[in-house]
Structure formats: C-alpha cells, structure tokens
Amino acid sequence: CAKVNQAGFLKRTIGRWAFDLANQEDDSLVKKMMHPIADKIVYSQLREALGGNLKVVISGGAALHPHLYHFFLDIGVPLYEGWGLTEAATVSCNRRDDIQIGSVGVPFDGMSVKVSEQGELLVNGPIVMQGYYKNEEATRESFTEDGWLRTGDKGSKDKEGHVSILGRLKEMYKTSTGEWIAPVPIEQELCKAPLIDMAMVVGDGKKFASAIIFPDFEVLQTLKKHHDQEDVSDEEFLASGFIKHEMDRLLYNLNKHLNHWEELHGYRFVAKPPTIGGGELTPTMKIRREVIYKKYRQLIDSMYVEEAA
C-alpha cells in the first residue's frame, strides 16, 4: 500500500482502484467483472511479492479481522483461519472448500467443541492434554467435572459446526447495569479507521462503554500537513474540531451496529504510542489491558466524571 501511494500517477490510480475493489466485501456484479482485470494487473504482483507459489497460509494466535480476511481472499492468498491452544494443539480450522469468514472453522476429526452455559468454549478429544506437570490444582481448575477442557474463550457454534471466537472471558467486562461486553470486536471496528492504530474499550462497572485510543502517527502527521497544522502539537491537533467531527461520525456509524449497552459514549486519545518496553504491549504486540488501565486511570476516569458525581 505504501509503494502504491509513492508510485507515479497512473500506477497509483490503478493500484488504489484495485485495493478499493478488494476492500469491497459485497460480491457485486461489477466487482465480479472487474476482478480478473485487477488480478492480472495488481493482485498477481502482490502474490509474487509473497513468493509467487503460496499453497496454504494459516492464521492463528489472534483474531483475524473479517475485513482483512476478505481482502486476502480477494487478492488470491489461500488464507485459512484456525484456532487452538497449548493445552489442545489445533482444534479447528477453515477448509479449502468451507471458508466461513468470522469463524475459525469446524473442529478436526476426533475433536469436539461445545459451549457452556456461561458461553465458554469447552474442548474434548485425543490431543487434549492430560494435565499440567506436577500441578494438580491447576489441572483440576482447567477441566469440567465430566472432563472437558475449559479454554477460557467465549464463543459460539452454529448448526454446521463452525466455531466463532468472541474474545477471552477474562477480557470481557460487565457494566453497572449487568450487561456483558466483549471488547475485541468493537476494538477491531475502531481500528478500521485510518487514524486509529490501537484501541482499548473500557467501562467495567460503569453505565456505558468508552475507549482509549492510540492514533496512527503517520496518518496523524499527514493530516496535520494537509490542514496546515504542522506546527501544532499532536495533543492539540487531536483535540481540534476537525478530529472531534471525524470521531463523532465514526462513533455514530459504529454504534448503529452495536447493542445499546455496547455503544461507545466517550473516548480519549493517548498521544504516545504503546510499546513493549513501556509495558503496554506484550512481545506479540497485544495490548496489556491491566497496564494501560493503571497507566491511564485518570484519563479513563475523566470520561465518567458525571457518573462519579
């Protein structure tokens, strides 16, 4: 994408058109007609840059955003999202002839997955561990009384057996009105906005949800330049009327697709990128929620001033 933006006018125009086409999730007639052209001119070069002979690409470890999944499939990358854990290896995966975007596929032969009353995914099968080495207490806590492994993941399973992950149970929180919120899907939607690099939804024990947002600083500098605000600090620009207008529009469109108790009613920008060294990120670049919550406690509390009063 960066190379496309830096290319000459003709290549840049064609490249952006092809990327926009791949980013369309609806398979319209126009898209079906134009796709072979985009594939020959642009997508084939993207695949060549990845080696040119990809057979299978497996995604796992963290949720793959559905929009990104659509994009990779559209440009011809044979991507299959799967799910597993150390205690049970790989449990399920999308298949070549059965890809359901938004799910991690159906369980492999011999593996069984069910959903508990609390919404936790439980696993059973021959590759599930027998227990933790010399730790009977941890082993006992990790299994149900009838021998199913507790995965700690909240999820669902449809009639065809496709498993979907909604997030980690320990990441979910309950509002003061008693409603449970899964933050990850909301955070993924927020991060589709070019200005947002990372986001963390908060609101445990509060009346409403809000978000701590880490901007994409490259996009931020581009916007400052475009608005002749290069001499203004990042903090000032993020507090400007332009950014407020864009964020209000983003939250309005996002909230339309959420349950009323999941709607975001506040946000605060952090004008400093999260880092591994600073403790905000894990070595695999995941947000450490407890660290960010403690580090930016005052910023979070500022969104709930009226509630505290």
PDB file of C-alpha atoms in Angstrom:
ATOM      1  CA  CYS A   1       0.000   0.000   0.000  1.00  0.00           C
ATOM      2  CA  ALA A   2       2.876   2.366   0.822  1.00  0.00           C
ATOM      3  CA  LYS A   3       4.543   1.599  -2.538  1.00  0.00           C
ATOM      4  CA  VAL A   4       1.265   2.288  -4.337  1.00  0.00           C
ATOM      5  CA  ASN A   5       0.958   5.697  -2.686  1.00  0.00           C
ATOM      6  CA  GLN A   6       4.542   6.544  -3.652  1.00  0.00           C
ATOM      7  CA  ALA A   7       4.172   5.446  -7.286  1.00  0.00           C
ATOM      8  CA  GLY A   8       3.521   7.658 -10.296  1.00  0.00           C
ATOM      9  CA  PHE A   9       0.051   8.954 -11.081  1.00  0.00           C
ATOM     10  CA  LEU A  10      -1.023   6.091 -13.394  1.00  0.00           C
ATOM     11  CA  LYS A  11       0.293   3.252 -11.215  1.00  0.00           C
ATOM     12  CA  ARG A  12      -1.045   4.954  -8.087  1.00  0.00           C
ATOM     13  CA  THR A  13      -4.512   5.347  -9.621  1.00  0.00           C
ATOM     14  CA  ILE A  14      -4.653   1.717 -10.812  1.00  0.00           C
ATOM     15  CA  GLY A  15      -3.274   0.420  -7.520  1.00  0.00           C
ATOM     16  CA  ARG A  16      -5.773   2.328  -5.401  1.00  0.00           C
ATOM     17  CA  TRP A  17      -8.614   1.169  -7.663  1.00  0.00           C
ATOM     18  CA  ALA A  18      -7.541  -2.473  -7.233  1.00  0.00           C
ATOM     19  CA  PHE A  19      -7.197  -2.098  -3.467  1.00  0.00           C
ATOM     20  CA  ASP A  20     -10.601  -0.438  -3.214  1.00  0.00           C
ATOM     21  CA  LEU A  21     -12.092  -3.280  -5.248  1.00  0.00           C
ATOM     22  CA  ALA A  22     -10.582  -5.919  -2.933  1.00  0.00           C
ATOM     23  CA  ASN A  23     -11.821  -3.991   0.101  1.00  0.00           C
ATOM     24  CA  GLN A  24     -15.426  -4.288  -1.094  1.00  0.00           C
ATOM     25  CA  GLU A  25     -16.954  -7.130   0.911  1.00  0.00           C
ATOM     26  CA  ASP A  26     -20.069  -7.424  -1.264  1.00  0.00           C
ATOM     27  CA  ASP A  27     -19.578  -9.562  -4.374  1.00  0.00           C
ATOM     28  CA  SER A  28     -21.430  -7.240  -6.742  1.00  0.00           C
ATOM     29  CA  LEU A  29     -21.718  -7.868 -10.470  1.00  0.00           C
ATOM     30  CA  VAL A  30     -19.297  -5.016 -11.168  1.00  0.00           C
ATOM     31  CA  LYS A  31     -16.748  -6.485  -8.769  1.00  0.00           C
ATOM     32  CA  LYS A  32     -17.019  -9.922 -10.390  1.00  0.00           C
ATOM     33  CA  MET A  33     -16.482  -8.372 -13.810  1.00  0.00           C
ATOM     34  CA  MET A  34     -13.534  -6.188 -12.788  1.00  0.00           C
ATOM     35  CA  HIS A  35     -11.785  -8.690 -10.518  1.00  0.00           C
ATOM     36  CA  PRO A  36      -9.951 -10.617 -13.320  1.00  0.00           C
ATOM     37  CA  ILE A  37      -8.516  -7.322 -14.602  1.00  0.00           C
ATOM     38  CA  ALA A  38      -7.379  -6.228 -11.133  1.00  0.00           C
ATOM     39  CA  ASP A  39      -5.914  -9.683 -10.552  1.00  0.00           C
ATOM     40  CA  LYS A  40      -3.821  -9.600 -13.706  1.00  0.00           C
ATOM     41  CA  ILE A  41      -2.545  -6.065 -13.169  1.00  0.00           C
ATOM     42  CA  VAL A  42      -2.149  -5.818  -9.364  1.00  0.00           C
ATOM     43  CA  TYR A  43      -3.063  -8.868  -7.271  1.00  0.00           C
ATOM     44  CA  SER A  44      -0.724 -11.210  -9.160  1.00  0.00           C
ATOM     45  CA  GLN A  45       2.159  -8.882  -8.286  1.00  0.00           C
ATOM     46  CA  LEU A  46       1.184  -8.944  -4.620  1.00  0.00           C
ATOM     47  CA  ARG A  47       1.220 -12.756  -4.648  1.00  0.00           C
ATOM     48  CA  GLU A  48       4.574 -12.700  -6.442  1.00  0.00           C
ATOM     49  CA  ALA A  49       5.969 -10.474  -3.703  1.00  0.00           C
ATOM     50  CA  LEU A  50       4.944 -13.206  -1.223  1.00  0.00           C
ATOM     51  CA  GLY A  51       6.897 -15.828  -3.151  1.00  0.00           C
ATOM     52  CA  GLY A  52       4.509 -16.476  -6.006  1.00  0.00           C
ATOM     53  CA  ASN A  53       3.749 -20.058  -5.058  1.00  0.00           C
ATOM     54  CA  LEU A  54       1.636 -19.946  -1.919  1.00  0.00           C
ATOM     55  CA  LYS A  55      -0.364 -23.119  -1.282  1.00  0.00           C
ATOM     56  CA  VAL A  56      -1.674 -22.569   2.240  1.00  0.00           C
ATOM     57  CA  VAL A  57      -1.414 -19.689   4.712  1.00  0.00           C
ATOM     58  CA  ILE A  58      -2.663 -20.362   8.239  1.00  0.00           C
ATOM     59  CA  SER A  59      -3.747 -17.555  10.558  1.00  0.00           C
ATOM     60  CA  GLY A  60      -3.923 -18.138  14.299  1.00  0.00           C
ATOM     61  CA  GLY A  61      -2.861 -16.805  17.668  1.00  0.00           C
ATOM     62  CA  ALA A  62      -5.130 -13.760  17.492  1.00  0.00           C
ATOM     63  CA  ALA A  63      -8.441 -12.985  15.855  1.00  0.00           C
ATOM     64  CA  LEU A  64      -8.229 -12.119  12.151  1.00  0.00           C
ATOM     65  CA  HIS A  65     -10.449  -9.170  11.319  1.00  0.00           C
ATOM     66  CA  PRO A  66     -13.171 -10.268   8.853  1.00  0.00           C
ATOM     67  CA  HIS A  67     -12.495  -7.268   6.607  1.00  0.00           C
ATOM     68  CA  LEU A  68      -8.813  -8.222   6.348  1.00  0.00           C
ATOM     69  CA  TYR A  69      -9.786 -11.840   5.704  1.00  0.00           C
ATOM     70  CA  HIS A  70     -11.998 -10.736   2.811  1.00  0.00           C
ATOM     71  CA  PHE A  71      -9.132  -8.697   1.386  1.00  0.00           C
ATOM     72  CA  PHE A  72      -6.601 -11.546   1.417  1.00  0.00           C
ATOM     73  CA  LEU A  73      -9.040 -13.957  -0.190  1.00  0.00           C
ATOM     74  CA  ASP A  74      -9.929 -11.389  -2.845  1.00  0.00           C
ATOM     75  CA  ILE A  75      -6.295 -10.925  -3.882  1.00  0.00           C
ATOM     76  CA  GLY A  76      -5.871 -14.700  -4.143  1.00  0.00           C
ATOM     77  CA  VAL A  77      -3.987 -15.525  -0.959  1.00  0.00           C
ATOM     78  CA  PRO A  78      -5.082 -19.015   0.236  1.00  0.00           C
ATOM     79  CA  LEU A  79      -5.642 -17.965   3.828  1.00  0.00           C
ATOM     80  CA  TYR A  80      -7.287 -20.226   6.416  1.00  0.00           C
ATOM     81  CA  GLU A  81      -8.013 -19.081   9.949  1.00  0.00           C
ATOM     82  CA  GLY A  82      -7.734 -21.669  12.692  1.00  0.00           C
ATOM     83  CA  TRP A  83      -7.945 -21.932  16.453  1.00  0.00           C
ATOM     84  CA  GLY A  84      -6.075 -23.853  19.078  1.00  0.00           C
ATOM     85  CA  LEU A  85      -4.259 -23.598  22.382  1.00  0.00           C
ATOM     86  CA  THR A  86      -1.193 -25.061  24.041  1.00  0.00           C
ATOM     87  CA  GLU A  87      -3.315 -27.500  26.040  1.00  0.00           C
ATOM     88  CA  ALA A  88      -5.123 -28.883  22.984  1.00  0.00           C
ATOM     89  CA  ALA A  89      -2.975 -28.082  19.934  1.00  0.00           C
ATOM     90  CA  THR A  90      -5.064 -27.108  16.882  1.00  0.00           C
ATOM     91  CA  VAL A  91      -8.759 -27.611  17.484  1.00  0.00           C
ATOM     92  CA  SER A  92     -10.398 -26.271  14.321  1.00  0.00           C
ATOM     93  CA  CYS A  93      -9.660 -24.512  11.041  1.00  0.00           C
ATOM     94  CA  ASN A  94     -11.403 -23.249   7.929  1.00  0.00           C
ATOM     95  CA  ARG A  95     -11.049 -25.622   4.972  1.00  0.00           C
ATOM     96  CA  ARG A  96     -10.343 -25.053   1.303  1.00  0.00           C
ATOM     97  CA  ASP A  97     -13.926 -25.942   0.380  1.00  0.00           C
ATOM     98  CA  ASP A  98     -15.528 -24.487   3.509  1.00  0.00           C
ATOM     99  CA  ILE A  99     -14.411 -20.987   4.454  1.00  0.00           C
ATOM    100  CA  GLN A 100     -16.747 -19.051   6.718  1.00  0.00           C
ATOM    101  CA  ILE A 101     -15.299 -15.627   7.397  1.00  0.00           C
ATOM    102  CA  GLY A 102     -15.767 -14.661  11.025  1.00  0.00           C
ATOM    103  CA  SER A 103     -15.344 -18.224  12.242  1.00  0.00           C
ATOM    104  CA  VAL A 104     -12.334 -20.437  12.918  1.00  0.00           C
ATOM    105  CA  GLY A 105     -13.864 -23.330  11.003  1.00  0.00           C
ATOM    106  CA  VAL A 106     -15.172 -26.690  12.132  1.00  0.00           C
ATOM    107  CA  PRO A 107     -13.311 -28.987  14.569  1.00  0.00           C
ATOM    108  CA  PHE A 108     -10.912 -31.572  13.165  1.00  0.00           C
ATOM    109  CA  ASP A 109     -11.875 -35.250  13.192  1.00  0.00           C
ATOM    110  CA  GLY A 110     -11.868 -36.589  16.737  1.00  0.00           C
ATOM    111  CA  MET A 111     -12.128 -33.150  18.341  1.00  0.00           C
ATOM    112  CA  SER A 112     -15.348 -31.972  19.971  1.00  0.00           C
ATOM    113  CA  VAL A 113     -16.321 -28.417  20.901  1.00  0.00           C
ATOM    114  CA  LYS A 114     -19.335 -27.296  22.926  1.00  0.00           C
ATOM    115  CA  VAL A 115     -20.448 -24.077  24.594  1.00  0.00           C
ATOM    116  CA  SER A 116     -21.078 -23.934  28.340  1.00  0.00           C
ATOM    117  CA  GLU A 117     -23.990 -22.079  29.952  1.00  0.00           C
ATOM    118  CA  GLN A 118     -21.574 -19.208  30.609  1.00  0.00           C
ATOM    119  CA  GLY A 119     -20.649 -19.060  26.914  1.00  0.00           C
ATOM    120  CA  GLU A 120     -17.202 -20.605  27.352  1.00  0.00           C
ATOM    121  CA  LEU A 121     -15.897 -22.933  24.639  1.00  0.00           C
ATOM    122  CA  LEU A 122     -15.132 -26.393  26.010  1.00  0.00           C
ATOM    123  CA  VAL A 123     -12.941 -28.900  24.148  1.00  0.00           C
ATOM    124  CA  ASN A 124     -12.565 -32.673  24.241  1.00  0.00           C
ATOM    125  CA  GLY A 125     -10.570 -35.095  22.134  1.00  0.00           C
ATOM    126  CA  PRO A 126      -7.428 -37.238  21.832  1.00  0.00           C
ATOM    127  CA  ILE A 127      -4.972 -34.317  21.593  1.00  0.00           C
ATOM    128  CA  VAL A 128      -6.187 -32.551  24.742  1.00  0.00           C
ATOM    129  CA  MET A 129      -3.548 -32.597  27.469  1.00  0.00           C
ATOM    130  CA  GLN A 130      -3.893 -34.924  30.440  1.00  0.00           C
ATOM    131  CA  GLY A 131      -2.917 -32.192  32.865  1.00  0.00           C
ATOM    132  CA  TYR A 132      -0.234 -29.740  33.989  1.00  0.00           C
ATOM    133  CA  TYR A 133       3.020 -31.287  35.160  1.00  0.00           C
ATOM    134  CA  LYS A 134       3.037 -31.643  38.943  1.00  0.00           C
ATOM    135  CA  ASN A 135       0.206 -29.154  39.355  1.00  0.00           C
ATOM    136  CA  GLU A 136      -2.973 -30.957  40.308  1.00  0.00           C
ATOM    137  CA  GLU A 137      -4.777 -27.803  41.395  1.00  0.00           C
ATOM    138  CA  ALA A 138      -4.280 -26.062  38.036  1.00  0.00           C
ATOM    139  CA  THR A 139      -5.279 -29.255  36.244  1.00  0.00           C
ATOM    140  CA  ARG A 140      -8.468 -29.567  38.287  1.00  0.00           C
ATOM    141  CA  GLU A 141      -9.414 -25.937  37.595  1.00  0.00           C
ATOM    142  CA  SER A 142      -8.829 -26.380  33.854  1.00  0.00           C
ATOM    143  CA  PHE A 143     -11.359 -29.175  33.374  1.00  0.00           C
ATOM    144  CA  THR A 144     -15.073 -29.568  33.974  1.00  0.00           C
ATOM    145  CA  GLU A 145     -16.272 -32.395  36.184  1.00  0.00           C
ATOM    146  CA  ASP A 146     -17.049 -34.500  33.108  1.00  0.00           C
ATOM    147  CA  GLY A 147     -13.591 -33.996  31.586  1.00  0.00           C
ATOM    148  CA  TRP A 148     -13.957 -31.113  29.110  1.00  0.00           C
ATOM    149  CA  LEU A 149     -11.081 -28.633  28.857  1.00  0.00           C
ATOM    150  CA  ARG A 150     -12.003 -25.058  29.748  1.00  0.00           C
ATOM    151  CA  THR A 151     -10.468 -22.889  27.022  1.00  0.00           C
ATOM    152  CA  GLY A 152     -11.127 -19.510  28.594  1.00  0.00           C
ATOM    153  CA  ASP A 153     -12.506 -18.338  25.243  1.00  0.00           C
ATOM    154  CA  LYS A 154     -16.044 -17.075  24.902  1.00  0.00           C
ATOM    155  CA  GLY A 155     -17.597 -18.212  21.646  1.00  0.00           C
ATOM    156  CA  SER A 156     -20.399 -19.829  19.729  1.00  0.00           C
ATOM    157  CA  LYS A 157     -21.035 -22.728  17.395  1.00  0.00           C
ATOM    158  CA  ASP A 158     -23.538 -22.777  14.531  1.00  0.00           C
ATOM    159  CA  LYS A 159     -25.662 -25.661  13.229  1.00  0.00           C
ATOM    160  CA  GLU A 160     -22.978 -26.676  10.725  1.00  0.00           C
ATOM    161  CA  GLY A 161     -20.347 -26.811  13.473  1.00  0.00           C
ATOM    162  CA  HIS A 162     -18.434 -23.613  12.641  1.00  0.00           C
ATOM    163  CA  VAL A 163     -16.822 -22.211  15.780  1.00  0.00           C
ATOM    164  CA  SER A 164     -16.627 -18.438  16.337  1.00  0.00           C
ATOM    165  CA  ILE A 165     -14.491 -16.734  18.962  1.00  0.00           C
ATOM    166  CA  LEU A 166     -15.970 -13.681  20.697  1.00  0.00           C
ATOM    167  CA  GLY A 167     -12.990 -12.974  22.946  1.00  0.00           C
ATOM    168  CA  ARG A 168     -11.304 -14.092  26.132  1.00  0.00           C
ATOM    169  CA  LEU A 169     -13.602 -14.415  29.136  1.00  0.00           C
ATOM    170  CA  LYS A 170     -11.109 -12.545  31.304  1.00  0.00           C
ATOM    171  CA  GLU A 171     -11.174  -9.668  28.784  1.00  0.00           C
ATOM    172  CA  MET A 172     -14.943  -9.287  28.980  1.00  0.00           C
ATOM    173  CA  TYR A 173     -16.485  -6.972  31.494  1.00  0.00           C
ATOM    174  CA  LYS A 174     -19.878  -6.207  32.946  1.00  0.00           C
ATOM    175  CA  THR A 175     -21.457  -2.759  33.001  1.00  0.00           C
ATOM    176  CA  SER A 176     -23.146  -1.398  36.115  1.00  0.00           C
ATOM    177  CA  THR A 177     -26.459  -2.370  34.526  1.00  0.00           C
ATOM    178  CA  GLY A 178     -25.394  -6.029  34.407  1.00  0.00           C
ATOM    179  CA  GLU A 179     -24.729  -6.363  30.662  1.00  0.00           C
ATOM    180  CA  TRP A 180     -21.632  -8.175  29.396  1.00  0.00           C
ATOM    181  CA  ILE A 181     -19.441  -6.549  26.742  1.00  0.00           C
ATOM    182  CA  ALA A 182     -16.853  -8.294  24.544  1.00  0.00           C
ATOM    183  CA  PRO A 183     -14.353  -5.514  23.755  1.00  0.00           C
ATOM    184  CA  VAL A 184     -12.285  -7.136  20.980  1.00  0.00           C
ATOM    185  CA  PRO A 185     -14.860  -6.979  18.126  1.00  0.00           C
ATOM    186  CA  ILE A 186     -15.567  -3.318  18.947  1.00  0.00           C
ATOM    187  CA  GLU A 187     -11.847  -2.532  19.056  1.00  0.00           C
ATOM    188  CA  GLN A 188     -11.372  -4.189  15.679  1.00  0.00           C
ATOM    189  CA  GLU A 189     -14.062  -1.987  14.163  1.00  0.00           C
ATOM    190  CA  LEU A 190     -12.461   1.123  15.640  1.00  0.00           C
ATOM    191  CA  CYS A 191      -9.082   0.177  14.198  1.00  0.00           C
ATOM    192  CA  LYS A 192     -10.519   0.075  10.684  1.00  0.00           C
ATOM    193  CA  ALA A 193     -10.359   3.886  10.796  1.00  0.00           C
ATOM    194  CA  PRO A 194      -7.031   5.063   9.284  1.00  0.00           C
ATOM    195  CA  LEU A 195      -6.373   7.434  12.183  1.00  0.00           C
ATOM    196  CA  ILE A 196      -6.577   4.672  14.812  1.00  0.00           C
ATOM    197  CA  ASP A 197      -3.667   2.294  15.330  1.00  0.00           C
ATOM    198  CA  MET A 198      -4.836   0.606  18.540  1.00  0.00           C
ATOM    199  CA  ALA A 199      -7.846   0.945  20.828  1.00  0.00           C
ATOM    200  CA  MET A 200      -8.956  -0.435  24.176  1.00  0.00           C
ATOM    201  CA  VAL A 201     -12.621  -0.439  25.169  1.00  0.00           C
ATOM    202  CA  VAL A 202     -13.216   0.238  28.872  1.00  0.00           C
ATOM    203  CA  GLY A 203     -16.221   0.532  31.153  1.00  0.00           C
ATOM    204  CA  ASP A 204     -16.074  -2.270  33.720  1.00  0.00           C
ATOM    205  CA  GLY A 205     -18.703  -1.471  36.331  1.00  0.00           C
ATOM    206  CA  LYS A 206     -19.707   1.732  34.523  1.00  0.00           C
ATOM    207  CA  LYS A 207     -23.010   2.756  32.938  1.00  0.00           C
ATOM    208  CA  PHE A 208     -21.523   2.918  29.453  1.00  0.00           C
ATOM    209  CA  ALA A 209     -18.513   1.885  27.393  1.00  0.00           C
ATOM    210  CA  SER A 210     -15.792   4.209  26.151  1.00  0.00           C
ATOM    211  CA  ALA A 211     -12.373   3.826  24.549  1.00  0.00           C
ATOM    212  CA  ILE A 212      -8.727   4.692  24.983  1.00  0.00           C
ATOM    213  CA  ILE A 213      -7.293   5.322  21.518  1.00  0.00           C
ATOM    214  CA  PHE A 214      -3.720   5.254  20.246  1.00  0.00           C
ATOM    215  CA  PRO A 215      -3.511   7.108  16.912  1.00  0.00           C
ATOM    216  CA  ASP A 216      -1.570   6.050  13.841  1.00  0.00           C
ATOM    217  CA  PHE A 217       1.137   8.690  13.981  1.00  0.00           C
ATOM    218  CA  GLU A 218       1.994   8.525  10.272  1.00  0.00           C
ATOM    219  CA  VAL A 219      -1.637   9.260   9.400  1.00  0.00           C
ATOM    220  CA  LEU A 220      -1.711  11.936  12.096  1.00  0.00           C
ATOM    221  CA  GLN A 221       1.280  13.762  10.596  1.00  0.00           C
ATOM    222  CA  THR A 222      -0.269  13.543   7.120  1.00  0.00           C
ATOM    223  CA  LEU A 223      -3.494  15.084   8.406  1.00  0.00           C
ATOM    224  CA  LYS A 224      -1.616  17.859  10.180  1.00  0.00           C
ATOM    225  CA  LYS A 225       0.244  18.659   6.970  1.00  0.00           C
ATOM    226  CA  HIS A 226      -2.970  18.591   4.925  1.00  0.00           C
ATOM    227  CA  HIS A 227      -4.609  21.056   7.317  1.00  0.00           C
ATOM    228  CA  ASP A 228      -1.515  23.299   7.581  1.00  0.00           C
ATOM    229  CA  GLN A 229      -1.159  22.410  11.255  1.00  0.00           C
ATOM    230  CA  GLU A 230       2.391  21.023  11.232  1.00  0.00           C
ATOM    231  CA  ASP A 231       3.497  23.487  13.910  1.00  0.00           C
ATOM    232  CA  VAL A 232       0.724  22.341  16.247  1.00  0.00           C
ATOM    233  CA  SER A 233       1.448  19.593  18.797  1.00  0.00           C
ATOM    234  CA  ASP A 234      -0.128  16.163  18.371  1.00  0.00           C
ATOM    235  CA  GLU A 235      -2.160  16.699  21.534  1.00  0.00           C
ATOM    236  CA  GLU A 236      -3.589  19.989  20.258  1.00  0.00           C
ATOM    237  CA  PHE A 237      -4.455  18.596  16.849  1.00  0.00           C
ATOM    238  CA  LEU A 238      -6.134  15.539  18.361  1.00  0.00           C
ATOM    239  CA  ALA A 239      -8.291  17.933  20.396  1.00  0.00           C
ATOM    240  CA  SER A 240      -9.188  20.023  17.327  1.00  0.00           C
ATOM    241  CA  GLY A 241     -12.671  20.478  15.928  1.00  0.00           C
ATOM    242  CA  PHE A 242     -11.725  18.526  12.795  1.00  0.00           C
ATOM    243  CA  ILE A 243     -10.720  15.406  14.750  1.00  0.00           C
ATOM    244  CA  LYS A 244     -13.766  15.729  17.012  1.00  0.00           C
ATOM    245  CA  HIS A 245     -16.036  15.867  13.963  1.00  0.00           C
ATOM    246  CA  GLU A 246     -14.373  12.787  12.438  1.00  0.00           C
ATOM    247  CA  MET A 247     -14.568  10.851  15.715  1.00  0.00           C
ATOM    248  CA  ASP A 248     -18.212  11.787  16.281  1.00  0.00           C
ATOM    249  CA  ARG A 249     -19.035  10.484  12.811  1.00  0.00           C
ATOM    250  CA  LEU A 250     -17.018   7.303  13.394  1.00  0.00           C
ATOM    251  CA  LEU A 251     -18.750   6.527  16.703  1.00  0.00           C
ATOM    252  CA  TYR A 252     -22.169   7.298  15.248  1.00  0.00           C
ATOM    253  CA  ASN A 253     -21.657   4.794  12.415  1.00  0.00           C
ATOM    254  CA  LEU A 254     -20.110   2.226  14.767  1.00  0.00           C
ATOM    255  CA  ASN A 255     -22.849   2.462  17.395  1.00  0.00           C
ATOM    256  CA  LYS A 256     -25.556   1.823  14.805  1.00  0.00           C
ATOM    257  CA  HIS A 257     -24.349  -1.788  14.618  1.00  0.00           C
ATOM    258  CA  LEU A 258     -23.942  -2.418  18.357  1.00  0.00           C
ATOM    259  CA  ASN A 259     -26.341  -3.355  21.133  1.00  0.00           C
ATOM    260  CA  HIS A 260     -27.324  -0.278  23.099  1.00  0.00           C
ATOM    261  CA  TRP A 261     -25.268  -1.365  26.123  1.00  0.00           C
ATOM    262  CA  GLU A 262     -22.176  -1.796  23.902  1.00  0.00           C
ATOM    263  CA  GLU A 263     -22.349   1.685  22.374  1.00  0.00           C
ATOM    264  CA  LEU A 264     -19.318   3.914  22.912  1.00  0.00           C
ATOM    265  CA  HIS A 265     -20.175   7.221  24.552  1.00  0.00           C
ATOM    266  CA  GLY A 266     -16.699   8.567  25.092  1.00  0.00           C
ATOM    267  CA  TYR A 267     -13.084   8.350  24.002  1.00  0.00           C
ATOM    268  CA  ARG A 268      -9.685   9.757  24.890  1.00  0.00           C
ATOM    269  CA  PHE A 269      -6.576   9.876  22.702  1.00  0.00           C
ATOM    270  CA  VAL A 270      -3.141   8.958  24.035  1.00  0.00           C
ATOM    271  CA  ALA A 271      -0.584  10.963  22.053  1.00  0.00           C
ATOM    272  CA  LYS A 272       2.171   8.459  22.776  1.00  0.00           C
ATOM    273  CA  PRO A 273       2.483   5.051  21.093  1.00  0.00           C
ATOM    274  CA  PRO A 274       2.234   1.931  23.282  1.00  0.00           C
ATOM    275  CA  THR A 275       5.478  -0.062  23.460  1.00  0.00           C
ATOM    276  CA  ILE A 276       6.795  -3.390  24.698  1.00  0.00           C
ATOM    277  CA  GLY A 277       9.434  -1.582  26.755  1.00  0.00           C
ATOM    278  CA  GLY A 278       6.820   0.615  28.364  1.00  0.00           C
ATOM    279  CA  GLY A 279       4.812  -2.459  29.353  1.00  0.00           C
ATOM    280  CA  GLU A 280       1.690  -1.571  27.346  1.00  0.00           C
ATOM    281  CA  LEU A 281       2.273  -4.322  24.781  1.00  0.00           C
ATOM    282  CA  THR A 282       3.152  -7.990  25.010  1.00  0.00           C
ATOM    283  CA  PRO A 283       6.105  -9.336  22.933  1.00  0.00           C
ATOM    284  CA  THR A 284       3.479 -10.401  20.357  1.00  0.00           C
ATOM    285  CA  MET A 285       2.182  -6.797  20.167  1.00  0.00           C
ATOM    286  CA  LYS A 286      -1.057  -7.382  22.068  1.00  0.00           C
ATOM    287  CA  ILE A 287      -2.405  -4.759  24.446  1.00  0.00           C
ATOM    288  CA  ARG A 288      -1.787  -5.367  28.149  1.00  0.00           C
ATOM    289  CA  ARG A 289      -5.151  -4.190  29.393  1.00  0.00           C
ATOM    290  CA  GLU A 290      -4.290  -4.076  33.079  1.00  0.00           C
ATOM    291  CA  VAL A 291      -1.162  -1.986  32.406  1.00  0.00           C
ATOM    292  CA  ILE A 292      -2.976   0.524  30.207  1.00  0.00           C
ATOM    293  CA  TYR A 293      -5.839   0.753  32.682  1.00  0.00           C
ATOM    294  CA  LYS A 294      -3.462   1.577  35.548  1.00  0.00           C
ATOM    295  CA  LYS A 295      -1.251   3.878  33.481  1.00  0.00           C
ATOM    296  CA  TYR A 296      -4.144   5.916  32.112  1.00  0.00           C
ATOM    297  CA  ARG A 297      -6.543   5.614  35.023  1.00  0.00           C
ATOM    298  CA  GLN A 298      -7.046   9.383  35.322  1.00  0.00           C
ATOM    299  CA  LEU A 299      -7.706   9.684  31.585  1.00  0.00           C
ATOM    300  CA  ILE A 300     -10.294   6.904  31.815  1.00  0.00           C
ATOM    301  CA  ASP A 301     -11.919   8.389  34.909  1.00  0.00           C
ATOM    302  CA  SER A 302     -12.262  11.718  33.095  1.00  0.00           C
ATOM    303  CA  MET A 303     -14.860  10.080  30.821  1.00  0.00           C
ATOM    304  CA  TYR A 304     -17.005   9.184  33.831  1.00  0.00           C
ATOM    305  CA  VAL A 305     -16.928  12.430  35.810  1.00  0.00           C
ATOM    306  CA  GLU A 306     -20.706  12.832  35.874  1.00  0.00           C
ATOM    307  CA  GLU A 307     -21.188   9.211  36.889  1.00  0.00           C
ATOM    308  CA  ALA A 308     -18.717   9.607  39.764  1.00  0.00           C
ATOM    309  CA  ALA A 309     -20.501  12.755  40.904  1.00  0.00           C
TER     310      ALA A 309
END
